[in-house]
mmCIF file of C-alpha atoms in Angstrom:
data_model
loop_
_atom_site.group_PDB
_atom_site.id
_atom_site.type_symbol
_atom_site.label_atom_id
_atom_site.label_comp_id
_atom_site.label_asym_id
_atom_site.label_seq_id
_atom_site.Cartn_x
_atom_site.Cartn_y
_atom_site.Cartn_z
ATOM 1 C CA UNK A 20 5.128 -2.573 11.034
ATOM 2 C CA UNK A 21 2.079 -1.146 9.311
ATOM 3 C CA UNK A 22 1.192 0.511 6.022
ATOM 4 C CA UNK A 23 -1.222 3.422 5.966
ATOM 5 C CA UNK A 24 -2.329 6.242 3.728
ATOM 6 C CA UNK A 25 -0.005 9.239 3.975
ATOM 7 C CA UNK A 26 -1.055 12.664 5.201
ATOM 8 C CA UNK A 27 0.470 16.067 4.566
ATOM 9 C CA UNK A 28 2.161 15.778 7.984
ATOM 10 C CA UNK A 29 4.139 12.858 6.530
ATOM 11 C CA UNK A 30 5.540 14.972 3.676
ATOM 12 C CA UNK A 31 8.902 15.825 5.338
ATOM 13 C CA UNK A 32 9.550 12.166 6.192
ATOM 14 C CA UNK A 33 8.563 11.008 2.713
ATOM 15 C CA UNK A 34 10.802 13.621 1.071
ATOM 16 C CA UNK A 35 13.694 12.523 3.280
ATOM 17 C CA UNK A 36 13.250 8.917 2.095
ATOM 18 C CA UNK A 37 13.024 10.054 -1.524
ATOM 19 C CA UNK A 38 16.231 12.092 -1.159
ATOM 20 C CA UNK A 39 18.047 9.127 0.416
ATOM 21 C CA UNK A 40 16.844 6.953 -2.464
ATOM 22 C CA UNK A 41 18.099 9.487 -5.016
ATOM 23 C CA UNK A 42 21.524 9.493 -3.367
ATOM 24 C CA UNK A 43 21.611 5.695 -3.223
ATOM 25 C CA UNK A 44 20.687 5.414 -6.903
ATOM 26 C CA UNK A 45 23.370 7.945 -7.864
ATOM 27 C CA UNK A 46 25.990 6.107 -5.786
ATOM 28 C CA UNK A 47 25.130 2.891 -7.673
ATOM 29 C CA UNK A 48 25.392 4.680 -11.030
ATOM 30 C CA UNK A 49 21.650 4.475 -11.712
ATOM 31 C CA UNK A 50 20.375 7.482 -13.656
ATOM 32 C CA UNK A 51 16.904 7.310 -12.107
ATOM 33 C CA UNK A 52 15.399 10.178 -10.074
ATOM 34 C CA UNK A 53 18.444 12.336 -10.846
ATOM 35 C CA UNK A 54 16.596 15.212 -12.540
ATOM 36 C CA UNK A 55 14.628 16.544 -9.558
ATOM 37 C CA UNK A 56 11.786 14.032 -9.861
ATOM 38 C CA UNK A 57 10.001 13.161 -7.680
ATOM 39 C CA UNK A 58 9.759 16.438 -5.813
ATOM 40 C CA UNK A 59 7.550 17.897 -3.072
ATOM 41 C CA UNK A 60 4.862 18.866 -5.593
ATOM 42 C CA UNK A 61 4.603 15.307 -6.960
ATOM 43 C CA UNK A 62 4.407 13.784 -3.476
ATOM 44 C CA UNK A 63 1.917 16.429 -2.274
ATOM 45 C CA UNK A 64 -0.259 15.610 -5.287
ATOM 46 C CA UNK A 65 -0.049 11.883 -4.432
ATOM 47 C CA UNK A 66 -1.146 12.649 -0.859
ATOM 48 C CA UNK A 67 -4.009 14.892 -1.957
ATOM 49 C CA UNK A 68 -5.232 12.235 -4.404
ATOM 50 C CA UNK A 69 -5.013 9.669 -1.579
ATOM 51 C CA UNK A 70 -2.462 7.635 -3.535
ATOM 52 C CA UNK A 71 0.531 8.041 -1.194
ATOM 53 C CA UNK A 72 1.272 5.400 1.430
ATOM 54 C CA UNK A 73 3.836 5.088 4.182
ATOM 55 C CA UNK A 74 5.204 2.119 6.049
ATOM 56 C CA UNK A 75 5.835 2.691 9.733
ATOM 57 C CA UNK A 76 7.836 0.842 12.360
ATOM 58 C CA UNK A 77 8.032 2.182 15.911
ATOM 59 C CA UNK A 78 6.189 5.324 14.755
ATOM 60 C CA UNK A 79 8.908 6.147 12.217
ATOM 61 C CA UNK A 80 8.387 6.198 8.456
ATOM 62 C CA UNK A 81 10.608 3.522 6.957
ATOM 63 C CA UNK A 82 9.061 3.287 3.489
ATOM 64 C CA UNK A 83 6.870 5.089 0.997
ATOM 65 C CA UNK A 84 5.107 4.289 -2.244
ATOM 66 C CA UNK A 85 2.423 5.670 -4.521
ATOM 67 C CA UNK A 86 -0.307 3.140 -5.253
ATOM 68 C CA UNK A 87 -2.756 4.001 -8.014
ATOM 69 C CA UNK A 88 -5.769 1.920 -8.968
ATOM 70 C CA UNK A 89 -6.002 3.549 -12.389
ATOM 71 C CA UNK A 90 -4.368 3.421 -15.785
ATOM 72 C CA UNK A 91 -0.981 5.020 -16.327
ATOM 73 C CA UNK A 92 -0.653 6.961 -19.614
ATOM 74 C CA UNK A 93 2.990 5.863 -19.868
ATOM 75 C CA UNK A 94 1.810 2.251 -20.087
ATOM 76 C CA UNK A 95 -0.414 2.685 -23.159
ATOM 77 C CA UNK A 96 2.428 1.737 -25.481
ATOM 78 C CA UNK A 97 4.808 -1.101 -24.678
ATOM 79 C CA UNK A 98 7.742 -2.101 -26.865
ATOM 80 C CA UNK A 99 9.588 -5.402 -27.232
ATOM 81 C CA UNK A 100 6.781 -7.294 -25.527
ATOM 82 C CA UNK A 101 3.207 -7.000 -24.332
ATOM 83 C CA UNK A 102 1.190 -6.720 -21.160
ATOM 84 C CA UNK A 103 -0.216 -9.941 -19.699
ATOM 85 C CA UNK A 104 -3.739 -8.510 -19.339
ATOM 86 C CA UNK A 105 -5.908 -5.879 -20.958
ATOM 87 C CA UNK A 106 -8.280 -5.308 -18.041
ATOM 88 C CA UNK A 107 -8.141 -2.642 -15.348
ATOM 89 C CA UNK A 108 -4.869 -2.544 -13.415
ATOM 90 C CA UNK A 109 -3.178 -0.850 -10.489
ATOM 91 C CA UNK A 110 0.266 0.706 -10.438
ATOM 92 C CA UNK A 111 3.049 1.063 -7.891
ATOM 93 C CA UNK A 112 5.270 4.136 -8.303
ATOM 94 C CA UNK A 113 7.810 6.121 -6.295
ATOM 95 C CA UNK A 114 8.743 3.378 -3.876
ATOM 96 C CA UNK A 115 11.541 4.078 -1.414
ATOM 97 C CA UNK A 116 12.734 2.186 1.662
ATOM 98 C CA UNK A 117 14.869 3.665 4.450
ATOM 99 C CA UNK A 118 18.543 2.608 4.037
ATOM 100 C CA UNK A 119 18.554 0.862 7.442
ATOM 101 C CA UNK A 120 15.697 -1.384 6.291
ATOM 102 C CA UNK A 121 16.779 -2.302 2.750
ATOM 103 C CA UNK A 122 17.133 -5.988 1.951
ATOM 104 C CA UNK A 123 14.376 -7.001 4.377
ATOM 105 C CA UNK A 124 11.676 -7.630 1.768
ATOM 106 C CA UNK A 125 9.772 -4.441 2.569
ATOM 107 C CA UNK A 126 9.195 -3.610 -1.103
ATOM 108 C CA UNK A 127 7.303 -6.910 -1.229
ATOM 109 C CA UNK A 128 5.127 -5.671 1.641
ATOM 110 C CA UNK A 129 4.164 -2.662 -0.470
ATOM 111 C CA UNK A 130 3.493 -4.912 -3.465
ATOM 112 C CA UNK A 131 1.251 -7.152 -1.364
ATOM 113 C CA UNK A 132 -0.612 -4.153 0.057
ATOM 114 C CA UNK A 133 -1.007 -2.669 -3.433
ATOM 115 C CA UNK A 134 -2.310 -5.998 -4.748
ATOM 116 C CA UNK A 135 -4.974 -6.058 -2.021
ATOM 117 C CA UNK A 136 -6.006 -2.453 -2.725
ATOM 118 C CA UNK A 137 -6.191 -3.005 -6.452
ATOM 119 C CA UNK A 138 -8.153 -6.222 -6.145
ATOM 120 C CA UNK A 139 -10.663 -4.315 -3.986
ATOM 121 C CA UNK A 140 -10.938 -1.812 -6.846
ATOM 122 C CA UNK A 141 -11.630 -4.678 -9.319
ATOM 123 C CA UNK A 142 -8.214 -4.521 -10.961
ATOM 124 C CA UNK A 143 -7.036 -7.705 -12.625
ATOM 125 C CA UNK A 144 -3.333 -6.961 -12.330
ATOM 126 C CA UNK A 145 -0.653 -4.752 -10.826
ATOM 127 C CA UNK A 146 1.996 -3.007 -12.918
ATOM 128 C CA UNK A 147 5.312 -1.374 -12.136
ATOM 129 C CA UNK A 148 8.290 -0.008 -14.021
ATOM 130 C CA UNK A 149 11.898 0.687 -13.119
ATOM 131 C CA UNK A 150 15.140 1.913 -14.644
ATOM 132 C CA UNK A 151 17.044 -0.729 -16.570
ATOM 133 C CA UNK A 152 20.086 -0.237 -14.283
ATOM 134 C CA UNK A 153 18.125 -0.442 -11.016
ATOM 135 C CA UNK A 154 18.993 -4.059 -10.329
ATOM 136 C CA UNK A 155 17.939 -3.929 -6.662
ATOM 137 C CA UNK A 156 14.379 -2.938 -7.566
ATOM 138 C CA UNK A 157 14.278 -5.436 -10.423
ATOM 139 C CA UNK A 158 15.270 -8.144 -7.944
ATOM 140 C CA UNK A 159 12.462 -7.141 -5.541
ATOM 141 C CA UNK A 160 9.966 -7.011 -8.406
ATOM 142 C CA UNK A 161 10.889 -10.452 -9.729
ATOM 143 C CA UNK A 162 11.075 -11.935 -6.233
ATOM 144 C CA UNK A 163 7.476 -10.917 -5.564
ATOM 145 C CA UNK A 164 6.334 -12.623 -8.757
ATOM 146 C CA UNK A 165 6.005 -9.863 -11.346
ATOM 147 C CA UNK A 166 6.609 -10.887 -14.965
ATOM 148 C CA UNK A 167 8.784 -8.776 -17.262
ATOM 149 C CA UNK A 168 6.600 -7.549 -20.145
ATOM 150 C CA UNK A 169 8.716 -5.108 -22.204
ATOM 151 C CA UNK A 170 9.832 -1.489 -22.269
ATOM 152 C CA UNK A 171 7.714 1.618 -21.687
ATOM 153 C CA UNK A 172 8.622 5.275 -22.165
ATOM 154 C CA UNK A 173 8.184 7.881 -19.455
ATOM 155 C CA UNK A 174 6.770 11.322 -20.281
ATOM 156 C CA UNK A 175 10.339 12.648 -20.560
ATOM 157 C CA UNK A 176 11.185 9.921 -23.095
ATOM 158 C CA UNK A 177 13.327 7.797 -20.779
ATOM 159 C CA UNK A 178 12.881 4.037 -21.156
ATOM 160 C CA UNK A 179 11.819 1.806 -18.261
ATOM 161 C CA UNK A 180 11.517 -1.945 -17.796
ATOM 162 C CA UNK A 181 7.841 -2.791 -17.300
ATOM 163 C CA UNK A 182 6.431 -5.634 -15.211
ATOM 164 C CA UNK A 183 2.982 -6.996 -14.435
ATOM 165 C CA UNK A 184 1.669 -9.148 -11.586
ATOM 166 C CA UNK A 185 -1.436 -11.305 -11.885
ATOM 167 C CA UNK A 186 -0.652 -13.914 -9.254
ATOM 168 C CA UNK A 187 -1.853 -14.733 -5.807
ATOM 169 C CA UNK A 188 -1.738 -12.391 -2.875
ATOM 170 C CA UNK A 189 1.224 -12.958 -0.588
ATOM 171 C CA UNK A 190 1.119 -12.417 3.141
ATOM 172 C CA UNK A 191 4.029 -10.260 4.250
ATOM 173 C CA UNK A 192 2.760 -9.760 7.754
ATOM 174 C CA UNK A 193 1.708 -6.124 7.801
#
C-alpha cells in the first residue's frame, strides 16, 4: 500500500470512491455529502492545487483524501470550545475509503501521512471536521489521537464537529 499525490488520470477512481462514500453515508442516515458536494470540480481543483492524494494497493485506488497545509476559512470561528493551538495547521478533508477496505485503519494512514506533510510545512497541528452523525469517521479520528475542540460551521451553514491533532507521528506502514 502506498499514498501518493493524485493526478487528473485518477479523477474517475476518486469520484467512484466519493460516490460510494455518499451512498454509504446515506444508508447510515448521515446527512453529509448528500447535496452534490464534493463533485468533479472540487476534486479537480484539489488535484490542480496538488492537495489531492490517493492510497493504492495492487495498483488500485482504495482511498482518497485532500490534505491542505493552509488555514481553512471555516475554522476561523469555533463554538462550544476552542482550538488547541493558534499556530499554522494542516487540514484533512474529503476522505473516503473503498468499502472493501473499511475498518482496516486506513483513515489513520492518511492522518499519519498528512501529519508528516504538515510538519514538513512547519505546521504545529492537524485539523479535521466531520458530521455529528458520522460515527465511523469520529471513531477513526479519535482512535488516531485527535482531540475534540468544538463545533465549526461550513460555508453552507451546516455544523461540523471539529478536532485537532498535536501529538506524535504514528507509523502506519505506508
